[in-house]
Coordinates of C-alpha atoms in Angstrom, one line a residue:
M21 CA 257.1 -50.3 294.0
K22 CA 253.5 -51.3 293.8
K23 CA 251.2 -48.4 294.6
T24 CA 248.9 -48.7 297.6
A25 CA 245.2 -49.1 296.9
I26 CA 243.5 -46.2 298.7
P27 CA 240.6 -47.5 300.8
S28 CA 237.2 -45.7 300.8
Y29 CA 235.9 -44.7 304.2
K30 CA 232.4 -44.2 302.7
E31 CA 232.4 -47.8 301.5
G32 CA 234.0 -49.1 304.7
V33 CA 231.4 -47.4 306.9
E34 CA 228.5 -48.9 305.0
K35 CA 229.8 -52.4 305.8
L36 CA 230.5 -51.3 309.4
E37 CA 227.0 -50.0 310.0
K38 CA 225.5 -53.2 308.6
R39 CA 227.5 -55.2 311.1
L40 CA 226.6 -52.8 313.9
S41 CA 222.9 -53.1 313.1
E42 CA 223.3 -56.9 313.5
T43 CA 225.3 -56.6 316.7
F44 CA 223.6 -53.9 318.8
C45 CA 220.0 -53.7 319.8
Q46 CA 218.1 -51.1 317.9
N47 CA 217.5 -49.1 321.1
A48 CA 221.2 -48.6 321.7
L49 CA 222.1 -48.0 318.1
G50 CA 219.2 -45.5 317.8
A51 CA 220.5 -43.6 320.8
F52 CA 224.1 -43.4 319.4
N53 CA 222.8 -42.3 315.9
S54 CA 220.6 -39.7 317.4
D55 CA 223.5 -38.2 319.3
A56 CA 225.6 -38.2 316.2
E57 CA 222.9 -36.3 314.3
R58 CA 222.5 -33.8 317.2
L59 CA 226.2 -33.1 317.2
S60 CA 226.2 -32.4 313.5
K61 CA 223.6 -29.7 314.1
E62 CA 225.2 -28.2 317.3
H63 CA 228.8 -28.0 316.0
L64 CA 229.0 -26.2 312.7
T65 CA 232.3 -24.4 313.4
I66 CA 234.7 -27.0 314.6
L67 CA 238.3 -26.4 313.6
K68 CA 240.5 -24.3 315.8
G69 CA 243.7 -24.8 313.8
K70 CA 243.4 -23.3 310.3
V71 CA 245.4 -23.5 307.1
G72 CA 248.2 -21.0 307.3
D73 CA 248.4 -21.1 311.1
T74 CA 251.6 -22.1 312.9
A75 CA 250.8 -25.3 314.8
P76 CA 251.5 -25.0 318.5
N77 CA 254.3 -27.4 319.7
F78 CA 253.3 -30.1 322.1
I79 CA 254.8 -33.1 324.0
L80 CA 252.6 -36.1 324.7
L81 CA 253.2 -39.6 325.8
N82 CA 253.1 -42.5 323.3
T83 CA 252.0 -46.1 324.0
N84 CA 255.4 -46.8 325.6
H85 CA 254.9 -43.9 328.0
Q86 CA 257.7 -42.0 326.1
P87 CA 257.4 -38.3 325.3
V88 CA 256.9 -37.4 321.6
A89 CA 257.4 -33.7 320.7
L90 CA 255.7 -32.4 317.5
Y91 CA 258.6 -30.1 316.5
E92 CA 261.1 -32.9 317.0
V93 CA 259.2 -35.0 314.5
L94 CA 259.0 -32.0 312.1
K95 CA 262.8 -31.9 312.0
T96 CA 262.7 -34.8 309.6
K97 CA 259.2 -35.2 308.2
K98 CA 255.8 -33.6 307.8
V99 CA 253.0 -34.7 310.2
V100 CA 249.5 -35.9 309.5
L101 CA 247.9 -35.1 312.8
T102 CA 244.5 -36.8 313.5
F103 CA 242.2 -36.6 316.5
Y104 CA 240.0 -39.5 317.4
R105 CA 237.6 -40.5 320.1
G106 CA 238.6 -43.8 321.6
T107 CA 239.2 -47.6 321.4
W108 CA 235.5 -48.2 321.9
C109 CA 234.5 -46.2 318.9
S110 CA 234.0 -48.5 315.8
Y111 CA 234.3 -45.5 313.5
C112 CA 237.7 -44.6 315.0
N113 CA 239.0 -48.1 314.6
L114 CA 237.9 -48.1 310.9
I115 CA 239.5 -44.9 310.0
L116 CA 242.8 -45.5 311.8
S117 CA 243.0 -48.9 310.2
Q118 CA 242.5 -47.3 306.8
Y119 CA 245.2 -44.7 307.6
Q120 CA 247.5 -47.5 308.4
T121 CA 246.8 -49.0 305.0
V122 CA 247.9 -45.8 303.3
L123 CA 250.9 -45.2 305.6
P124 CA 253.3 -46.2 302.8
E125 CA 251.9 -43.5 300.6
I126 CA 252.1 -41.0 303.4
E127 CA 255.7 -41.9 304.1
K128 CA 256.5 -41.7 300.4
A129 CA 255.3 -38.1 300.5
G130 CA 257.7 -37.4 303.4
A131 CA 255.2 -37.5 306.2
T132 CA 254.2 -39.6 309.2
I133 CA 251.0 -39.9 311.3
L134 CA 250.4 -38.8 314.9
A135 CA 247.0 -39.9 316.2
I136 CA 245.7 -38.2 319.4
S137 CA 243.0 -38.9 321.9
P138 CA 242.5 -38.3 325.7
Q139 CA 242.9 -42.0 326.4
T140 CA 245.5 -43.4 328.7
P141 CA 248.8 -44.6 327.1
D142 CA 247.7 -48.2 328.0
E143 CA 244.4 -47.8 326.2
S144 CA 246.2 -46.2 323.3
L145 CA 248.3 -49.3 323.1
N146 CA 245.1 -51.4 322.9
I147 CA 243.9 -49.6 319.8
K148 CA 247.4 -49.7 318.3
E149 CA 247.7 -53.4 318.8
K150 CA 244.1 -54.1 317.8
N151 CA 244.6 -52.4 314.4
K152 CA 248.3 -53.2 314.0
L153 CA 249.1 -49.5 313.7
Q154 CA 252.7 -48.6 312.9
F155 CA 252.4 -44.9 313.7
E156 CA 252.4 -43.1 317.0
I157 CA 249.3 -43.0 319.1
L158 CA 249.5 -40.2 321.7
S159 CA 247.6 -39.5 325.0
D160 CA 246.3 -36.0 325.5
N161 CA 245.2 -36.0 329.1
G162 CA 242.5 -33.3 329.6
N163 CA 242.4 -32.6 325.8
I164 CA 244.9 -29.8 326.3
V165 CA 246.4 -30.2 322.8
S166 CA 243.2 -31.2 321.2
K167 CA 241.6 -27.9 322.2
E168 CA 244.2 -26.1 320.1
F169 CA 243.1 -27.9 317.0
T170 CA 239.5 -29.0 317.2
T171 CA 236.3 -28.7 319.3
I172 CA 235.8 -30.7 322.5
H173 CA 232.4 -31.9 323.6
K174 CA 231.0 -33.9 326.4
I175 CA 229.6 -37.3 325.8
P176 CA 225.8 -37.2 326.5
E177 CA 224.6 -39.0 329.6
R178 CA 222.3 -41.2 327.5
S179 CA 225.2 -42.5 325.4
L180 CA 227.2 -43.2 328.6
T181 CA 224.3 -45.2 330.0
K182 CA 224.0 -47.2 326.8
M183 CA 227.7 -47.9 326.8
T184 CA 227.6 -49.2 330.3
E185 CA 224.6 -51.4 329.4
L186 CA 226.8 -52.8 326.6
G187 CA 229.6 -53.6 329.0
N188 CA 231.9 -50.7 328.3
D189 CA 233.3 -48.9 331.4
Y190 CA 233.8 -45.5 329.6
D191 CA 235.9 -43.9 332.4
S192 CA 238.4 -46.7 332.3
Y193 CA 239.6 -45.6 328.9
Y194 CA 240.6 -42.1 329.9
C195 CA 242.9 -40.2 332.2
D196 CA 240.0 -38.4 333.9
E197 CA 236.3 -38.6 334.4
A198 CA 235.3 -35.5 332.4
S199 CA 233.7 -37.5 329.6
E200 CA 235.0 -35.0 327.1
I201 CA 236.4 -36.1 323.7
P202 CA 237.5 -34.3 320.5
I203 CA 235.4 -34.0 317.4
P204 CA 237.5 -35.9 314.8
A205 CA 239.6 -33.7 312.6
T206 CA 242.8 -34.1 310.6
F207 CA 245.6 -31.7 309.8
I208 CA 248.8 -31.7 307.8
I209 CA 251.7 -29.8 309.4
E210 CA 254.6 -28.9 307.2
R211 CA 258.2 -29.2 308.4
N212 CA 258.2 -25.4 309.1
G213 CA 255.3 -25.8 311.5
I214 CA 252.7 -24.3 309.1
I215 CA 249.3 -26.0 308.8
S216 CA 248.7 -26.7 305.1
F217 CA 245.6 -28.9 305.4
A218 CA 242.8 -28.7 308.0
E219 CA 239.7 -30.8 307.6
T220 CA 236.8 -32.3 309.6
A221 CA 233.8 -34.2 308.3
G222 CA 231.6 -32.4 310.8
G223 CA 230.2 -32.9 314.2
D224 CA 228.6 -36.3 313.2
Y225 CA 231.4 -38.6 314.3
R226 CA 230.3 -41.3 311.9
N227 CA 231.9 -39.2 309.1
R228 CA 235.7 -38.9 308.7
V229 CA 238.3 -37.4 306.5
E230 CA 239.0 -39.8 303.6
S231 CA 242.5 -41.2 303.2
S232 CA 242.4 -40.0 299.5
E233 CA 242.0 -36.4 300.7
I234 CA 245.2 -36.6 302.8
I235 CA 247.2 -38.3 300.1
N236 CA 246.1 -35.7 297.5
A237 CA 247.0 -32.8 299.8
L238 CA 250.4 -34.3 300.6
N239 CA 251.2 -34.8 297.0
K240 CA 250.0 -31.3 296.1
N241 CA 252.2 -29.7 298.7
K242 CA 255.4 -31.8 298.1
S243 CA 257.5 -28.7 297.6
F244 CA 255.9 -26.8 300.5

C-alpha cells in the first residue's frame, strides 16, 4: 500500500493567509490577527487533560443526530480527539482537511478521529461535507466536554462585529449564544482510556498541531 504523504500545516497556513489577505479588507484581517496574538499572551496554560490522565467518558451527537460514546469507540480503536472552533474558521477547515488526508495512516495505527466543537449537528454536517471528512464530527453544546480537555474562551466583541460585517451570523452556527469556543487542542486516547498524547499549539488559533506529530505519536505507542 502506498504511504500517505503527510501535509505540512505550516506550509498550508502560509498559502491560506496569502488568500485571506487578498479576500478580507485589512481592517478586518488586522482585527482577527490582533485577537489571535492577544489570546496567545492571555492563555499560557491551556490543556486540562494531561498525558497519563484517564479521559472522561462522554456521549455527543454526530452529524446524523446520533449519539457517539467515547468509550464505545475505544472498545475497538484508539481515538485522536481534536477540538476546533467552527465552520467559519479558515484555519479549522485547513487542519481538519489535512487530518482527513492522513486518516489512512491514523487508521493503519489502529485509531480514528473524533472532532469536537460547540456547533449544532447541522453546522457540523456543513464542515464535514465541505471538507469531505470521513470521521465523526461531534457537537458539544455548551462546551461541556471541551472544558474537560482544553480552555474555553469568549469571542471578543470586536471580532463578532467584524464577522457580522463580513456576512457571518455567528450565533447561527452554535447551540447557544454564549459566544464561547475551545482553544484548539489534540489528544490521543488509548483503548484503556489513558491519554498518551496531549498537545496544543497555544492560544493563537492560527497555529495547530501538525498531522506528523499525531502520526509519530501513534506509531510510537503502537503497543500501548
